[in-house]
Short mmCIF file of C-alpha atoms in Angstrom, two decimals:
data_model
loop_
_atom_site.label_atom_id
_atom_site.label_comp_id
_atom_site.label_asym_id
_atom_site.label_seq_id
_atom_site.Cartn_x
_atom_site.Cartn_y
_atom_site.Cartn_z
CA UNK O 124 -1.85 15.16 2.79
CA UNK O 125 1.91 14.58 3.06
CA UNK O 126 2.83 17.86 1.38
CA UNK O 127 4.64 16.06 -1.45
CA UNK O 128 3.08 16.72 -4.85
CA UNK O 129 3.48 14.45 -7.85
CA UNK O 130 2.25 15.00 -11.39
CA UNK O 131 0.78 13.51 -13.44
CA UNK O 132 -1.31 11.14 -11.32
CA UNK O 133 -1.97 8.85 -14.25
CA UNK O 134 -0.16 8.43 -17.54
CA UNK O 135 -0.80 6.03 -20.41
CA UNK O 136 1.72 5.76 -23.19
CA UNK O 137 3.13 3.34 -25.75
CA UNK O 138 6.28 1.26 -25.82
CA UNK O 139 9.33 3.14 -27.01
CA UNK O 140 8.05 6.49 -25.77
CA UNK O 141 9.55 8.84 -23.20
CA UNK O 142 7.80 10.39 -20.19
CA UNK O 143 8.71 12.79 -17.41
CA UNK O 144 7.36 12.55 -13.89
CA UNK O 145 7.50 15.56 -11.64
CA UNK O 146 7.77 15.88 -7.88
CA UNK O 147 7.62 18.86 -5.55
CA UNK O 148 8.89 18.02 -2.05
CA UNK O 149 7.48 19.28 1.22
CA UNK O 150 8.38 22.84 1.98
CA UNK O 151 11.86 22.92 3.48
CA UNK O 152 12.80 19.33 2.64
CA UNK O 153 16.13 19.04 0.86
CA UNK O 154 16.12 15.32 0.06
CA UNK O 155 14.06 13.74 -2.68
CA UNK O 156 13.76 10.01 -3.29
CA UNK O 157 12.23 8.07 -6.18
CA UNK O 158 10.75 4.60 -5.80
CA UNK O 159 9.13 2.20 -8.26
CA UNK O 160 6.35 -0.16 -7.22
CA UNK O 161 5.17 -2.73 -9.74
CA UNK O 162 1.88 -4.57 -9.26
CA UNK O 163 1.86 -6.45 -5.95
CA UNK O 164 5.56 -5.74 -5.50
CA UNK O 165 7.52 -3.90 -2.86
CA UNK O 166 8.97 -0.45 -3.20
CA UNK O 167 12.17 -0.49 -5.20
CA UNK O 168 14.57 2.35 -4.48
CA UNK O 169 15.68 4.15 -7.63
CA UNK O 170 17.61 7.27 -6.70
CA UNK O 171 18.06 9.98 -4.07
CA UNK O 172 18.97 13.64 -4.37
CA UNK O 173 20.02 16.05 -1.67
CA UNK O 174 19.96 19.78 -2.35
CA UNK O 175 20.48 19.27 -6.07
CA UNK O 176 23.17 16.61 -5.87
CA UNK O 177 22.77 12.89 -6.48
CA UNK O 178 23.27 11.19 -3.11
CA UNK O 179 22.48 7.51 -3.61
CA UNK O 180 21.56 5.24 -6.47
CA UNK O 181 19.58 2.02 -6.40
CA UNK O 182 18.47 -0.32 -9.14
CA UNK O 183 17.77 2.42 -11.63
CA UNK O 184 17.89 1.40 -15.27
CA UNK O 185 20.15 3.26 -17.70
CA UNK O 186 17.00 4.25 -19.63
CA UNK O 187 15.90 6.19 -16.56
CA UNK O 188 17.41 9.44 -15.34
CA UNK O 189 16.54 12.03 -12.75
CA UNK O 190 17.56 15.42 -11.52
CA UNK O 191 16.77 17.87 -8.76
CA UNK O 192 16.51 21.52 -9.69
CA UNK O 193 17.58 24.63 -7.70
CA UNK O 194 14.01 25.11 -6.48
CA UNK O 195 14.29 21.51 -5.12
CA UNK O 196 11.63 19.98 -7.33
CA UNK O 197 12.70 16.79 -9.05
CA UNK O 198 11.95 15.07 -12.33
CA UNK O 199 12.26 11.41 -13.25
CA UNK O 200 12.71 10.76 -16.96
CA UNK O 201 11.84 7.34 -18.34
CA UNK O 202 12.78 6.62 -21.95
CA UNK O 203 12.47 3.78 -24.46
CA UNK O 204 9.59 2.56 -22.38
CA UNK O 205 8.83 -1.15 -22.14
CA UNK O 206 5.72 -2.97 -20.94
CA UNK O 207 7.55 -3.91 -17.74
CA UNK O 208 7.98 -0.26 -16.82
CA UNK O 209 4.28 -0.06 -16.01
CA UNK O 210 4.20 0.72 -12.29
CA UNK O 211 3.45 3.24 -9.61
CA UNK O 212 6.30 5.71 -9.25
CA UNK O 213 6.51 7.34 -5.84
CA UNK O 214 8.45 10.39 -4.87
CA UNK O 215 9.28 11.01 -1.22
CA UNK O 216 11.04 13.77 0.63
CA UNK O 217 12.72 14.19 3.99
CA UNK O 218 14.26 17.00 5.96
CA UNK O 219 18.04 17.22 5.64
CA UNK O 220 18.34 13.59 4.56
CA UNK O 221 17.38 12.03 7.88
CA UNK O 222 14.34 10.56 9.48
CA UNK O 223 10.90 9.86 8.19
CA UNK O 224 10.17 9.90 4.47
CA UNK O 225 6.96 11.58 3.35
CA UNK O 226 5.49 10.07 0.20
CA UNK O 227 3.54 11.66 -2.59
CA UNK O 228 0.39 10.02 -4.00
CA UNK O 229 2.37 8.49 -6.84
CA UNK O 230 2.25 8.59 -10.62
CA UNK O 231 0.68 5.53 -12.18
CA UNK O 232 2.35 4.75 -15.50
CA UNK O 233 0.78 2.34 -17.93
CA UNK O 234 2.80 1.32 -20.98
CA UNK O 235 0.74 -0.31 -23.74
CA UNK Q 891 24.18 -5.92 0.24
CA UNK Q 892 20.84 -5.62 1.96
CA UNK Q 893 18.16 -8.19 2.57
CA UNK Q 894 14.85 -7.66 4.33
CA UNK Q 895 12.42 -10.49 4.98
CA UNK Q 896 8.85 -10.36 6.18
CA UNK Q 897 5.89 -12.70 5.73
CA UNK Q 898 3.92 -12.23 2.53
CA UNK Q 899 0.44 -12.48 3.98
CA UNK Q 900 -1.29 -12.69 7.35
CA UNK Q 901 -4.89 -12.85 8.44
CA UNK Q 902 -6.41 -11.85 11.76
CA UNK Q 903 -9.75 -11.25 13.40
CA UNK Q 904 -11.22 -7.88 14.27
CA UNK Q 905 -10.39 -6.96 17.86
CA UNK Q 906 -7.42 -9.33 18.04
CA UNK Q 907 -3.67 -8.69 18.22
CA UNK Q 908 -1.26 -9.44 15.38
CA UNK Q 909 2.53 -9.37 15.23
CA UNK Q 910 4.34 -8.84 11.93
CA UNK Q 911 7.99 -9.86 11.97
CA UNK Q 912 10.86 -8.45 9.96
CA UNK Q 913 14.43 -9.68 9.75
CA UNK Q 914 17.14 -7.77 8.01
CA UNK Q 915 20.77 -7.86 6.95
CA UNK Q 916 22.29 -4.56 5.92
CA UNK Q 917 25.73 -3.09 5.44
CA UNK Q 918 24.77 0.12 7.24
CA UNK Q 919 22.06 0.83 9.79
CA UNK Q 920 20.58 4.15 10.80
CA UNK Q 921 17.21 2.91 11.95
CA UNK Q 922 14.20 0.79 11.07
CA UNK Q 923 10.87 2.13 9.87
CA UNK Q 924 7.41 0.66 9.54
CA UNK Q 925 4.98 2.05 6.99
CA UNK Q 926 1.36 1.22 6.23
CA UNK Q 927 0.16 1.14 2.64
CA UNK Q 928 -3.40 0.68 1.44
CA UNK Q 929 -3.71 -0.69 -2.08
CA UNK Q 930 -2.90 1.94 -4.70
CA UNK Q 931 -2.14 4.59 -2.11
CA UNK Q 932 0.98 6.21 -0.74
CA UNK Q 933 2.82 4.60 2.17
CA UNK Q 934 2.25 6.37 5.48
CA UNK Q 935 4.68 6.39 8.40
CA UNK Q 936 3.89 4.27 11.45
CA UNK Q 937 7.01 3.99 13.56
CA UNK Q 938 10.78 4.41 13.78
CA UNK Q 939 13.26 2.48 15.92
CA UNK Q 940 16.93 3.27 16.13
CA UNK Q 941 17.68 1.86 19.60
CA UNK Q 942 16.86 -1.60 20.91
CA UNK Q 943 13.55 -1.93 22.62
CA UNK Q 944 9.88 -1.24 22.26
CA UNK Q 945 8.30 1.95 20.95
CA UNK Q 946 4.58 2.31 21.65
CA UNK Q 947 2.22 4.60 19.81
CA UNK Q 948 -1.44 4.03 20.52
CA UNK Q 949 -2.61 0.70 19.11
CA UNK Q 950 0.71 0.22 17.30
CA UNK Q 951 4.03 -0.82 18.85
CA UNK Q 952 7.34 -1.63 17.22
CA UNK Q 953 10.29 -3.55 18.61
CA UNK Q 954 13.91 -3.64 17.51
CA UNK Q 955 16.87 -5.89 18.28
CA UNK Q 956 19.89 -4.65 16.39
CA UNK Q 957 22.10 -7.57 17.44
CA UNK Q 958 19.59 -10.04 16.01
CA UNK Q 959 18.65 -7.97 12.95
CA UNK Q 960 15.02 -8.32 13.99
CA UNK Q 961 12.00 -6.12 14.37
CA UNK Q 962 8.29 -6.60 14.80
CA UNK Q 963 5.21 -4.46 14.48
CA UNK Q 964 2.43 -5.20 16.95
CA UNK Q 965 -1.11 -4.13 16.14
CA UNK Q 966 -3.66 -4.29 18.93
CA UNK Q 967 -7.48 -4.07 18.91
CA UNK Q 968 -7.52 -4.71 15.19
CA UNK Q 969 -10.02 -2.82 13.09
CA UNK Q 970 -11.21 -3.54 9.57
CA UNK Q 971 -9.44 -0.41 8.36
CA UNK Q 972 -6.12 -2.00 9.43
CA UNK Q 973 -6.37 -4.28 6.39
CA UNK Q 974 -3.38 -3.06 4.39
CA UNK Q 975 0.21 -3.87 3.54
CA UNK Q 976 2.82 -3.24 6.22
CA UNK Q 977 6.26 -2.37 4.98
CA UNK Q 978 9.45 -2.84 6.95
CA UNK Q 979 12.27 -0.55 5.82
CA UNK Q 980 15.86 -0.15 6.90
CA UNK Q 981 17.66 3.16 6.72
CA UNK Q 982 21.22 2.86 5.49
CA UNK Q 983 23.68 5.51 4.47
CA UNK Q 984 22.27 8.94 3.56
CA UNK Q 985 18.88 7.90 4.95
CA UNK Q 986 18.26 5.72 1.89
CA UNK Q 987 15.31 3.53 2.88
CA UNK Q 988 15.35 -0.02 1.58
CA UNK Q 989 11.96 -1.65 1.84
CA UNK Q 990 10.97 -5.25 2.31
CA UNK Q 991 8.33 -6.71 0.01
CA UNK Q 992 5.62 -5.98 2.56
CA UNK Q 993 3.15 -8.06 4.54
CA UNK Q 994 -0.44 -8.00 3.34
CA UNK Q 995 -2.72 -8.12 6.39
CA UNK Q 996 -6.38 -9.07 6.02
CA UNK Q 997 -8.62 -8.37 9.00
CA UNK Q 998 -11.84 -10.39 9.12
CA UNK Q 999 -14.98 -9.72 11.19
#
């Protein structure tokens, strides 16, 4: 158990819909990262937050947005969903933005 | 930009040694990580190199050459449970980890 909690674990929805994925980092970790992993693909970096502020952005679509709240949990919002958005979405956290990333179990999104 | 290359697939025999290579080109470098990922599961940390040389941790070792943009992960005494994907990742600015596509290792009896 990495200490990073993601909900929901599984989500099935339809094209055009909007979903929110939630992540609680390890106790004490200030940095939160979101990654997307499509079937048989590598981990694609989406976005990073540090203590509530956006720190780095990757290939995140405009239909996607994220935020980190004062209690350090983070949410990833995916809107106008398309079939190609079906993937595993991982959240990870690290202490003070350095060193090893600890990954949650992921949220598996299926868009039908 | 950043580019990380590693072989797509490898096979090996139980009890043997396997070396998984990774080459990278990045605009910033704060270290190189190796993660293991079983299908459908979360990646788990294996090793971290920030200085040139070899880091050994049990059956797993990782090597880094910053001047060559090259790393490898060495797995000894392979076990069936080592069948997994091995992800090479480079840490750039703000500890953002950029991952390679991963190497799928199949260990056969």
